[in-house]
CSV table of C-alpha atoms and ligand atoms in Angstrom, one decimal:
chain,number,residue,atom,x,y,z
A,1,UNK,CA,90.4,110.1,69.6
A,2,UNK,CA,91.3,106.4,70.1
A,3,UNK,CA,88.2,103.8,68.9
A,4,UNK,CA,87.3,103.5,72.8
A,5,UNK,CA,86.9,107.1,73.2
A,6,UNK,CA,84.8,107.6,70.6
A,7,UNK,CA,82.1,104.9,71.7
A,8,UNK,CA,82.1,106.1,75.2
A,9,UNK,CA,81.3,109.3,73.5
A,10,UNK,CA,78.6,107.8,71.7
A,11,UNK,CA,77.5,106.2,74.4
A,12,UNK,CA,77.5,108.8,77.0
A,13,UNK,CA,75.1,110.9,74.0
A,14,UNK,CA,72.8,109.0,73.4
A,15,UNK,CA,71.3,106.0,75.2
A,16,UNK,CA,71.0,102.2,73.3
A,17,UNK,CA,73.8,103.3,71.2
A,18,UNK,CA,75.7,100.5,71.5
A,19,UNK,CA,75.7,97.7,69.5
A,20,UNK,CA,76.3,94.3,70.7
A,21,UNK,CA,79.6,94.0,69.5
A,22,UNK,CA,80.6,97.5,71.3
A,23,UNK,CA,78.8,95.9,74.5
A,24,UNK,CA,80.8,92.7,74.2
A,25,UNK,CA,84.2,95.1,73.9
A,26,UNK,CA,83.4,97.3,76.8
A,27,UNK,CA,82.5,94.4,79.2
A,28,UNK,CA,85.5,92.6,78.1
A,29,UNK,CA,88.1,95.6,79.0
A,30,UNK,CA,91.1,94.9,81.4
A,31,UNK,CA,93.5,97.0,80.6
A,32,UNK,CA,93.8,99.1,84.0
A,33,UNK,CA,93.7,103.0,82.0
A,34,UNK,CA,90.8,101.6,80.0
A,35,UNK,CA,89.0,100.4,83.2
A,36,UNK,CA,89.1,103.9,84.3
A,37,UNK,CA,88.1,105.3,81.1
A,38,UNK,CA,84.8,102.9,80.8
A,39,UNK,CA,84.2,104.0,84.4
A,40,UNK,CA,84.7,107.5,84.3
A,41,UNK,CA,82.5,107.9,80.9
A,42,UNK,CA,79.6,106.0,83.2
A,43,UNK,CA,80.1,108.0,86.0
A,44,UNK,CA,79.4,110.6,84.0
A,45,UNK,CA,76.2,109.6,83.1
A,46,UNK,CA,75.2,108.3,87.1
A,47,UNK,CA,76.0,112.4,87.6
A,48,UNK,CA,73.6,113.3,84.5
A,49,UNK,CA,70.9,112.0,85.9
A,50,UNK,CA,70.8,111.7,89.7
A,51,UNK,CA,74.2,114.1,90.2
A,52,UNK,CA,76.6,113.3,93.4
A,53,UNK,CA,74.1,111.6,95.4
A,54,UNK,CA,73.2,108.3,96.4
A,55,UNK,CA,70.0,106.6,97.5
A,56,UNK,CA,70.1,104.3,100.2
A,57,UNK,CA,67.5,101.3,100.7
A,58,UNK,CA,67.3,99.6,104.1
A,59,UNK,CA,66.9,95.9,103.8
A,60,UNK,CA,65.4,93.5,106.4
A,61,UNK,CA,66.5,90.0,105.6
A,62,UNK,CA,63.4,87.9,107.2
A,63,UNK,CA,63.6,85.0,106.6
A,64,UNK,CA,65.9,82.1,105.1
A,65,UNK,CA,63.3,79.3,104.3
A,66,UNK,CA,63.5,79.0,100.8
A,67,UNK,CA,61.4,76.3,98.8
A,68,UNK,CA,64.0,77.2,96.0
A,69,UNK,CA,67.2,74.9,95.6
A,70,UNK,CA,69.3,76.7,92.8
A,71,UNK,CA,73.0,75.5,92.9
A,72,UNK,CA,74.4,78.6,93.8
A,73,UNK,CA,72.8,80.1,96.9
A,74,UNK,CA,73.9,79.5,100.2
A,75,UNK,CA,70.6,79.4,101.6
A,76,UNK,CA,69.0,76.6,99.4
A,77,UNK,CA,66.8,74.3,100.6
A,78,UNK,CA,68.7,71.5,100.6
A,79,UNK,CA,71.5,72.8,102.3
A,80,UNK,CA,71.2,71.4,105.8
A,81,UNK,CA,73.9,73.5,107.4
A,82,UNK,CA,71.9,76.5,107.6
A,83,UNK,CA,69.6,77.1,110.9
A,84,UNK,CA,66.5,78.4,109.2
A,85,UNK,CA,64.5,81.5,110.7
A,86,UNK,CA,61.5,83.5,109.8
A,87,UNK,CA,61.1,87.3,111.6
A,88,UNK,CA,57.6,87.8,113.6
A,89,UNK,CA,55.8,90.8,112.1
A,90,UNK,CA,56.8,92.7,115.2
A,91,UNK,CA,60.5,92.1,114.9
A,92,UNK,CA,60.1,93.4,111.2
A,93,UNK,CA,58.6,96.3,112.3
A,94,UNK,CA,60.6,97.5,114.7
A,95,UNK,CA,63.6,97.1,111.9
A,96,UNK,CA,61.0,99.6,109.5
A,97,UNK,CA,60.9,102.0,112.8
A,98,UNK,CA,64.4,101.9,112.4
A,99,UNK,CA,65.1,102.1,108.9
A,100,UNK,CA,62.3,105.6,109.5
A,101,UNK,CA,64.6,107.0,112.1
A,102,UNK,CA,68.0,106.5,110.8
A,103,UNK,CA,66.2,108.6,107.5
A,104,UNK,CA,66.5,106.2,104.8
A,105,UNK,CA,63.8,106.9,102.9
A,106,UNK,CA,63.2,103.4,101.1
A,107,UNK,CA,62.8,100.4,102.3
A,108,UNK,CA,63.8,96.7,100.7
A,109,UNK,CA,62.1,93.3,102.6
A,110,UNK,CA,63.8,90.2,101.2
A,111,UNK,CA,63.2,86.5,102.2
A,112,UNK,CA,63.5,83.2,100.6
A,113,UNK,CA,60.7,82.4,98.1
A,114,UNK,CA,57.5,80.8,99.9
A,115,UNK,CA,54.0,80.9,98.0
A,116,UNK,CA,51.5,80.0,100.0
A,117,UNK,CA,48.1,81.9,101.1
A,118,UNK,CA,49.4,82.3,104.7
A,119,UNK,CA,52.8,83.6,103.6
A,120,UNK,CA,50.5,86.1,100.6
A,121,UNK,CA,48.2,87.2,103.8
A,122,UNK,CA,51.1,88.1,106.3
A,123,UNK,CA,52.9,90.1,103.5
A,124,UNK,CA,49.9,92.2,102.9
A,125,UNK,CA,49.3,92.7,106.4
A,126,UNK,CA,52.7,93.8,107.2
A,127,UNK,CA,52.5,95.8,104.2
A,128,UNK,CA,49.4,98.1,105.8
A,129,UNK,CA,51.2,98.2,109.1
A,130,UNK,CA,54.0,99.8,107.3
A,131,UNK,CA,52.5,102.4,105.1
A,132,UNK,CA,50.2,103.2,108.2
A,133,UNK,CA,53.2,103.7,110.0
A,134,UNK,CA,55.4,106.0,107.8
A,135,UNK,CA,51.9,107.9,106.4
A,136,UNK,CA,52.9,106.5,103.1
A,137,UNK,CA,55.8,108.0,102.7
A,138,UNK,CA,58.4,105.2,102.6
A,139,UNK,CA,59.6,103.6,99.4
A,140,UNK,CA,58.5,100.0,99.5
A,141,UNK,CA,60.2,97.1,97.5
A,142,UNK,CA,59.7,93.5,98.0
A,143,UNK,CA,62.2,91.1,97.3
A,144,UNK,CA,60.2,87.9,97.5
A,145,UNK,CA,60.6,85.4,94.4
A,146,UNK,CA,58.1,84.4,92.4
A,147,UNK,CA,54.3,84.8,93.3
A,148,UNK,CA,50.8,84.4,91.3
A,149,UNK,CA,49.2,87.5,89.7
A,150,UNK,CA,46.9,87.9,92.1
A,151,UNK,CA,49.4,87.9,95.3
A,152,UNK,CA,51.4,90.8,93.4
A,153,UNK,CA,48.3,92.9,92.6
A,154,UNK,CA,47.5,92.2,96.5
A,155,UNK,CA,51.2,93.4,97.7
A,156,UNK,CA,50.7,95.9,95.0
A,157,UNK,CA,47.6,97.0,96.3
A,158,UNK,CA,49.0,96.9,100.2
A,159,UNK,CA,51.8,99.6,99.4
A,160,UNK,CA,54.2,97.9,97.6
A,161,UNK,CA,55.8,100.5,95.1
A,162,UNK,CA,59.1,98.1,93.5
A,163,UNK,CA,60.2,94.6,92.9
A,164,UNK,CA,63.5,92.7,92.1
A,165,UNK,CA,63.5,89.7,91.5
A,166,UNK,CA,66.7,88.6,88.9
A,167,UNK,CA,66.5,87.0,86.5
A,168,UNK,CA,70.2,85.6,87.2
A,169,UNK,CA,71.4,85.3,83.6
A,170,UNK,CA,69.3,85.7,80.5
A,171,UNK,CA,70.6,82.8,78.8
A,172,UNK,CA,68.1,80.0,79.3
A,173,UNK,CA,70.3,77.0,78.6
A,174,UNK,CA,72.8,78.9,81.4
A,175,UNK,CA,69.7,79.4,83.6
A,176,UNK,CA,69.0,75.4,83.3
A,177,UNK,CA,72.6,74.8,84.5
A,178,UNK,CA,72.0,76.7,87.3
A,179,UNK,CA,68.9,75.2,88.4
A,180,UNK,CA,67.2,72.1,89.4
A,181,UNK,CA,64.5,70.8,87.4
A,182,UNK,CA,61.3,72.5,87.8
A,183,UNK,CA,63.0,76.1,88.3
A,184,UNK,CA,61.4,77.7,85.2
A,185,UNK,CA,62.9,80.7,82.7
A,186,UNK,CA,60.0,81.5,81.6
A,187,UNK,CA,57.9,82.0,84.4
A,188,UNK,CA,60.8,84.1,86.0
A,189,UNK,CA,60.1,86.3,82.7
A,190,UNK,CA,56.7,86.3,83.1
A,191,UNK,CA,56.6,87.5,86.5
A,192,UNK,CA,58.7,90.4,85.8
A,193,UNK,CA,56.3,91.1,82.9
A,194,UNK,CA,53.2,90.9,85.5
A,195,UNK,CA,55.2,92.8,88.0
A,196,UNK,CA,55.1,95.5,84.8
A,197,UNK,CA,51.3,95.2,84.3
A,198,UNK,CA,50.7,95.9,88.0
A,199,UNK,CA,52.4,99.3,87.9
A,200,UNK,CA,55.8,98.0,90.3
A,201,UNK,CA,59.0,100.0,89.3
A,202,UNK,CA,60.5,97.2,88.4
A,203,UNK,CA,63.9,95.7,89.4
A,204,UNK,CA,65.8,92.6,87.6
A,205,UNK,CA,69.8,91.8,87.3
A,206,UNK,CA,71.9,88.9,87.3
A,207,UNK,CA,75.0,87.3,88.1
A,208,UNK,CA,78.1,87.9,86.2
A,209,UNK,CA,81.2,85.9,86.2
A,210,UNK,CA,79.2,82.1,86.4
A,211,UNK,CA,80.5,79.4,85.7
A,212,UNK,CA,79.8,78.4,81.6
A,213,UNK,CA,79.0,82.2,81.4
A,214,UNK,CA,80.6,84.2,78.2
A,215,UNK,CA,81.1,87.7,77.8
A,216,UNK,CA,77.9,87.5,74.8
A,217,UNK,CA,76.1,86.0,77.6
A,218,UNK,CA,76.7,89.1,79.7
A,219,UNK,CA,76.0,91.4,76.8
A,220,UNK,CA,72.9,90.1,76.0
A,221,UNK,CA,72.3,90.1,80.2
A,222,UNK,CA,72.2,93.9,79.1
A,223,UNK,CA,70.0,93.8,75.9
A,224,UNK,CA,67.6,92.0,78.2
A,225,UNK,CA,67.0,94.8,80.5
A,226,UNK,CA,66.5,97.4,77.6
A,227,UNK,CA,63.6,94.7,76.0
A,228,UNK,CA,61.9,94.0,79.6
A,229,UNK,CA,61.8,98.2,80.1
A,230,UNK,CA,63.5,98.0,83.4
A,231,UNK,CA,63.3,100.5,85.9
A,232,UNK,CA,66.1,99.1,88.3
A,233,UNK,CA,69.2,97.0,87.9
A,234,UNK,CA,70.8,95.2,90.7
A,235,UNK,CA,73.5,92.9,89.4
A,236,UNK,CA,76.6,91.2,91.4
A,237,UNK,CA,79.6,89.0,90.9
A,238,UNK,CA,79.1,85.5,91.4
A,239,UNK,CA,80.8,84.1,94.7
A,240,UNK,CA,81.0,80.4,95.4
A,241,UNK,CA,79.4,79.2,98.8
A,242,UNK,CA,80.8,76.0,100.0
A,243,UNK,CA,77.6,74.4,100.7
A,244,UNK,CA,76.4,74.8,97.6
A,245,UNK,CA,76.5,72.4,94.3
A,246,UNK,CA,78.1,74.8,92.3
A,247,UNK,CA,80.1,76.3,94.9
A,248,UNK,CA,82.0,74.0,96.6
A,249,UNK,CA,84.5,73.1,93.8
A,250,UNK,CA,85.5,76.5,92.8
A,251,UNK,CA,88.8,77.9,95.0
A,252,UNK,CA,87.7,81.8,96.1
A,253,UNK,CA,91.6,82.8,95.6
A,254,UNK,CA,92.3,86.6,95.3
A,255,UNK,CA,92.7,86.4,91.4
A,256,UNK,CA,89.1,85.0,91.2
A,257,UNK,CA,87.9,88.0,93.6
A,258,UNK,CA,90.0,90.4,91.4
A,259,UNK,CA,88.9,89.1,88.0
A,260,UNK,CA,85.0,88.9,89.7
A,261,UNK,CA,85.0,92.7,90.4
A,262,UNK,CA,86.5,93.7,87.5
A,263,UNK,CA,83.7,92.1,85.7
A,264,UNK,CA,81.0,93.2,88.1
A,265,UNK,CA,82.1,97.0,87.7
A,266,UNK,CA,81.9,96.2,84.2
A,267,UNK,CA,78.4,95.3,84.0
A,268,UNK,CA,77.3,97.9,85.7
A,269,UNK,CA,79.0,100.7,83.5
A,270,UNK,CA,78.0,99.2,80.6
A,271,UNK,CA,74.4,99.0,82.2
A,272,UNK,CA,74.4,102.7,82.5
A,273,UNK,CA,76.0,103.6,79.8
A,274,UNK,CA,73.2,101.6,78.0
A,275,UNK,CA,70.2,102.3,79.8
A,276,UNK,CA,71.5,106.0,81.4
A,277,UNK,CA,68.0,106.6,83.5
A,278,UNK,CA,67.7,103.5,85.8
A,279,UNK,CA,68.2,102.8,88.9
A,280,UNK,CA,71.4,100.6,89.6
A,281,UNK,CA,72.1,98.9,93.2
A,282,UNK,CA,76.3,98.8,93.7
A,283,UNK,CA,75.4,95.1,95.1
A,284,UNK,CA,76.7,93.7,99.3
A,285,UNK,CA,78.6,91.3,97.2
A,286,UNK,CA,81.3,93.9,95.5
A,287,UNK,CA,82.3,94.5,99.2
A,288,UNK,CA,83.1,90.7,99.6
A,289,UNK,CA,85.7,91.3,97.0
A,290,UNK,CA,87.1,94.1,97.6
A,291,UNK,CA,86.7,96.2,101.1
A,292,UNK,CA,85.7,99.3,98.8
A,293,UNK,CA,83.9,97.4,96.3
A,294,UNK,CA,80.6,99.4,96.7
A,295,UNK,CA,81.8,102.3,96.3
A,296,UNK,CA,84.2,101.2,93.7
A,297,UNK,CA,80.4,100.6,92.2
A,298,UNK,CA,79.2,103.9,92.7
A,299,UNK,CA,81.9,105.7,90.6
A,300,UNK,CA,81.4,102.9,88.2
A,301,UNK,CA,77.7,104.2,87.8
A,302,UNK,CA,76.2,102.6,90.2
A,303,UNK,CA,73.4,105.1,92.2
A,304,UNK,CA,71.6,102.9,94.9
A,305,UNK,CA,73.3,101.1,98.2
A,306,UNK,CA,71.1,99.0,100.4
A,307,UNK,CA,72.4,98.9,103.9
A,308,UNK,CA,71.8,95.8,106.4
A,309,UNK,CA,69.1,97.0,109.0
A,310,UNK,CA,68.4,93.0,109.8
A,311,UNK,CA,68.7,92.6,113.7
A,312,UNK,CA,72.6,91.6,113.8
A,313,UNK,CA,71.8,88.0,115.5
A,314,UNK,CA,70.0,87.0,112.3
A,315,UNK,CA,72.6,88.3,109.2
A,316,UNK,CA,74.9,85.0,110.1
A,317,UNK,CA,72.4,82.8,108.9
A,318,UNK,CA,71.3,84.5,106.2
A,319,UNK,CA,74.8,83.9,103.8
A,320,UNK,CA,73.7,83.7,100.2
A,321,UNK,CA,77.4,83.6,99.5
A,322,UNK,CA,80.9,83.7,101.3
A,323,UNK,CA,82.6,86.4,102.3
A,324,UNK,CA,79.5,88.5,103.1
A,325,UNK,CA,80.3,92.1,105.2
A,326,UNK,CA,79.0,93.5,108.2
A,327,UNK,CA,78.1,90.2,109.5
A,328,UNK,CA,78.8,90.9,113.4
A,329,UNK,CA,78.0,94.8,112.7
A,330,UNK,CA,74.7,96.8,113.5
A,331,UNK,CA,72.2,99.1,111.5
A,332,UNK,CA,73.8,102.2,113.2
A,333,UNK,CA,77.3,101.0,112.7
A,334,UNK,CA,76.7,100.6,108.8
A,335,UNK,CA,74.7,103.9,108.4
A,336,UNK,CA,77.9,105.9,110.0
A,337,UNK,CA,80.1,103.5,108.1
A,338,UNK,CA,78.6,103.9,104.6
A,339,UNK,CA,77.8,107.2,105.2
A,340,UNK,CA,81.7,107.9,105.9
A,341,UNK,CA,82.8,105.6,103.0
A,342,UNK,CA,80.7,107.7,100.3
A,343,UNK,CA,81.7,110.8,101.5
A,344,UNK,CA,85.4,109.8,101.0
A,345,UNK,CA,84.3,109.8,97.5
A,346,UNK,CA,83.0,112.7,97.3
A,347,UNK,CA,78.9,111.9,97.6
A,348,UNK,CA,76.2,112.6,99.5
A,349,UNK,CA,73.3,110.2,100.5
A,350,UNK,CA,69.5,111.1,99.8
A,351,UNK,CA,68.3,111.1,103.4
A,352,UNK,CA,64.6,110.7,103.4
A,353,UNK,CA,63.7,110.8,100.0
A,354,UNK,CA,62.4,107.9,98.2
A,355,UNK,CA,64.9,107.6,95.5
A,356,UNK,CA,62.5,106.4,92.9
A,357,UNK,CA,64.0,105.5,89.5
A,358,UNK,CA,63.6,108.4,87.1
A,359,UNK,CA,63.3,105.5,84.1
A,360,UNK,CA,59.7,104.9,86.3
A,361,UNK,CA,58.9,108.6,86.5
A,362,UNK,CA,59.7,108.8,82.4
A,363,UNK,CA,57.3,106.2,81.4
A,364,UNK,CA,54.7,106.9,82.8
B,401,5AD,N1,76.9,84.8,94.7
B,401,5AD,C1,76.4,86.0,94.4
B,401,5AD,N2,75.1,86.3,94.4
B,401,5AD,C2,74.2,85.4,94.8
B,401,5AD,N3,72.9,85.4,94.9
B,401,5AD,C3,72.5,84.2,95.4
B,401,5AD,N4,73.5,83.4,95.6
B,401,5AD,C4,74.6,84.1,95.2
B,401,5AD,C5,76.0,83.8,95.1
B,401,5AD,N5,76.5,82.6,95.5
B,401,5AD,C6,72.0,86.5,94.5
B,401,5AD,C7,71.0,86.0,93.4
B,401,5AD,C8,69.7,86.4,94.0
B,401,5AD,C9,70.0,87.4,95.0
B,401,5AD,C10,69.1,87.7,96.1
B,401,5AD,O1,71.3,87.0,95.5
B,401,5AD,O2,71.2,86.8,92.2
B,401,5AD,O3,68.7,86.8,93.1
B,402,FES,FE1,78.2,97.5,107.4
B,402,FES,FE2,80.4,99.0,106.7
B,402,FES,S1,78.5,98.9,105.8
B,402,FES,S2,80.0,97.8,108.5
């Protein structure tokens, strides 16, 4: 057994067996038979615990006002090319009807971050109208940056079951780079940790493949999620925007999409080989490097997809980076078309179940 094989091994046994110099190999692979080795031994575990199924997460994008302006998000506030929009509580409702009827059995509501009472009272309210709606049985997570205590224990409170918010990159001096002044690591932590006390599932991930980011950077990315306790993992290669600080110097060639993904698929076998129970999204932005990069994400370990069920007239304006897919499609035509693409691997997709992250069900 070559030295590779027998820390997969180890791996695949037990969870947190690796140490951080075996996390710093792994992630660091390129060699095209040990790709498929690292990926494979993952795989394994994705199969272990949640076997050849995927869950699928609707997502209603609604809104792109952000009072955020980190360097790398197409949607920043200070980016002026961007025609900003906010959903009515109707129009997000009739996109929950929808994510009910085409049977996804979760649901994911993103939006730039706002905090403000008005914005904390219309979340709440929409959050009754949707439990009401699907008699409680949809899975909920909010996607909404940072918030006080008391406006999570109020969403919390409303129906909300899950949160992500990333924490982008673990590294704080990284995360300062990436961020204006006045962006703060520490409250991003603390957050997650209140999102924790609350009883969320609780989701996190980052970036891989920034700019000034190392390999030990990405391995403690990992050790990170094991110390926080997380319950989901959504993680994604970084991809310029051009309207963005950080973006707008770096060429998106087909060696940086094929060096991105490699690193993204990475991540997210390492992730499970490390954590095994979680939850882990194969991220939109794999499939802006590579056509098949979410399923390439699935049989990397990945167990979660979160299809686009925002109204198709909105998705162009809400670009957090290039390159984004199904931009001029609709819900329907993604269903049947990520449907089609998983069963070409060989998977099914949890129709109307809620998919909730065995970590969750574990701990409590
Ligand atoms: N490339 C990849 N992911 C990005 N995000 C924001 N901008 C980019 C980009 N340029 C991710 C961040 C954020 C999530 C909603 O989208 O990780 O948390
Ligand atoms: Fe949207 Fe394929 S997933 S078109």
């Amino acid at each position: 057994m070559t030295q590779l094989e027998k820390i997969l091994k180890q791996a695949q046994a037990e969870r947190h067996a690796l140490t951080r110099e075996e996390i710093v190999t792994l992630l660091s692979l390129t060699d095209p038979a040990d790709l498929q080795r690292l990926h494979a031994a993952a795989y394994e575990v994705k199969l272990r615990h949640s076997g050849k199924v995927v869950s699928f997460r609707g997502i209603i994008e609604m809104g792109n006002v952000c009072s955020k302006d980190c360097f790398y998000c197409g949607i920043r506030k200070g980016n002026t090319e961007v025609e900003r929009f906010q959903l009515a509580e109707e129009t997000i409702l009739r996109g929950v009807k929808r994510n009910i009827d085409m049977e996804y059995g979760s649901l994911v509501l993103q939006s730039g971050e706002i905090e403000s009472d008005a914005h904390t009272a219309f979340i709440e309210k929409l959050l009754h109208r949707i439990t009401e709606m699907s008699a409680g049985k949809l899975g909920i997570t909010l996607s909404l940056g940072e918030q006080s205590e008391e406006t999570f224990a109020r969403w919390r409170a409303a129906g909300a079951h899950r949160y992500l918010l990333r924490i982008e990159t673990s590294n704080p001096a990284l995360y300062a780079k990436l961020h204006p002044v006045g962006h703060n690591f520490e409250r991003r932590v603390n957050c997650l940790r209140l999102l924790r006390k609350h009883d969320y599932q609780v989701g996190s991930g980052v970036m891989s493949g920034l700019p000034g980011q190392t390999y030990s950077d990405l391995a403690n990315d990992i050790l990170f999620f094991h110390e926080l306790d997380l319950d989901m993992i959504g993680m994604g290669p970084y991809i310029p925007h051009h309207d963005t600080p950080l973006g707008q110097e770096i060429a998106f060639t087909p060696d940086y999409a094929a060096d991105h993904l490699r690193i993204g698929l990475n991540m997210i076998s390492v992730a499970r080989l490390y954590l095994h129970d979680v939850n882990i999204a194969a991220t939109t932005a794999l499939q802006a490097l590579a056509d098949d990069g979410r399923e390439q994400g699935i049989l990397a370990g990945a167990n979660v997809v979160m299809p686009n069920i925002t109204d198709t007239e909105y998705r162009r304006n809400y670009q957090l980076y290039e390159n984004k897919p199904c931009l001029d499609e609709n819900s329907e035509q993604c269903r049947l078309c990520l449907a089609r693409r998983l069963e070409k691997i060989g998977e099914t997709v949890n129709w109307n179940q809620r998919g909730d992250s065995p970590h969750y069900a574990a701990r409590q």
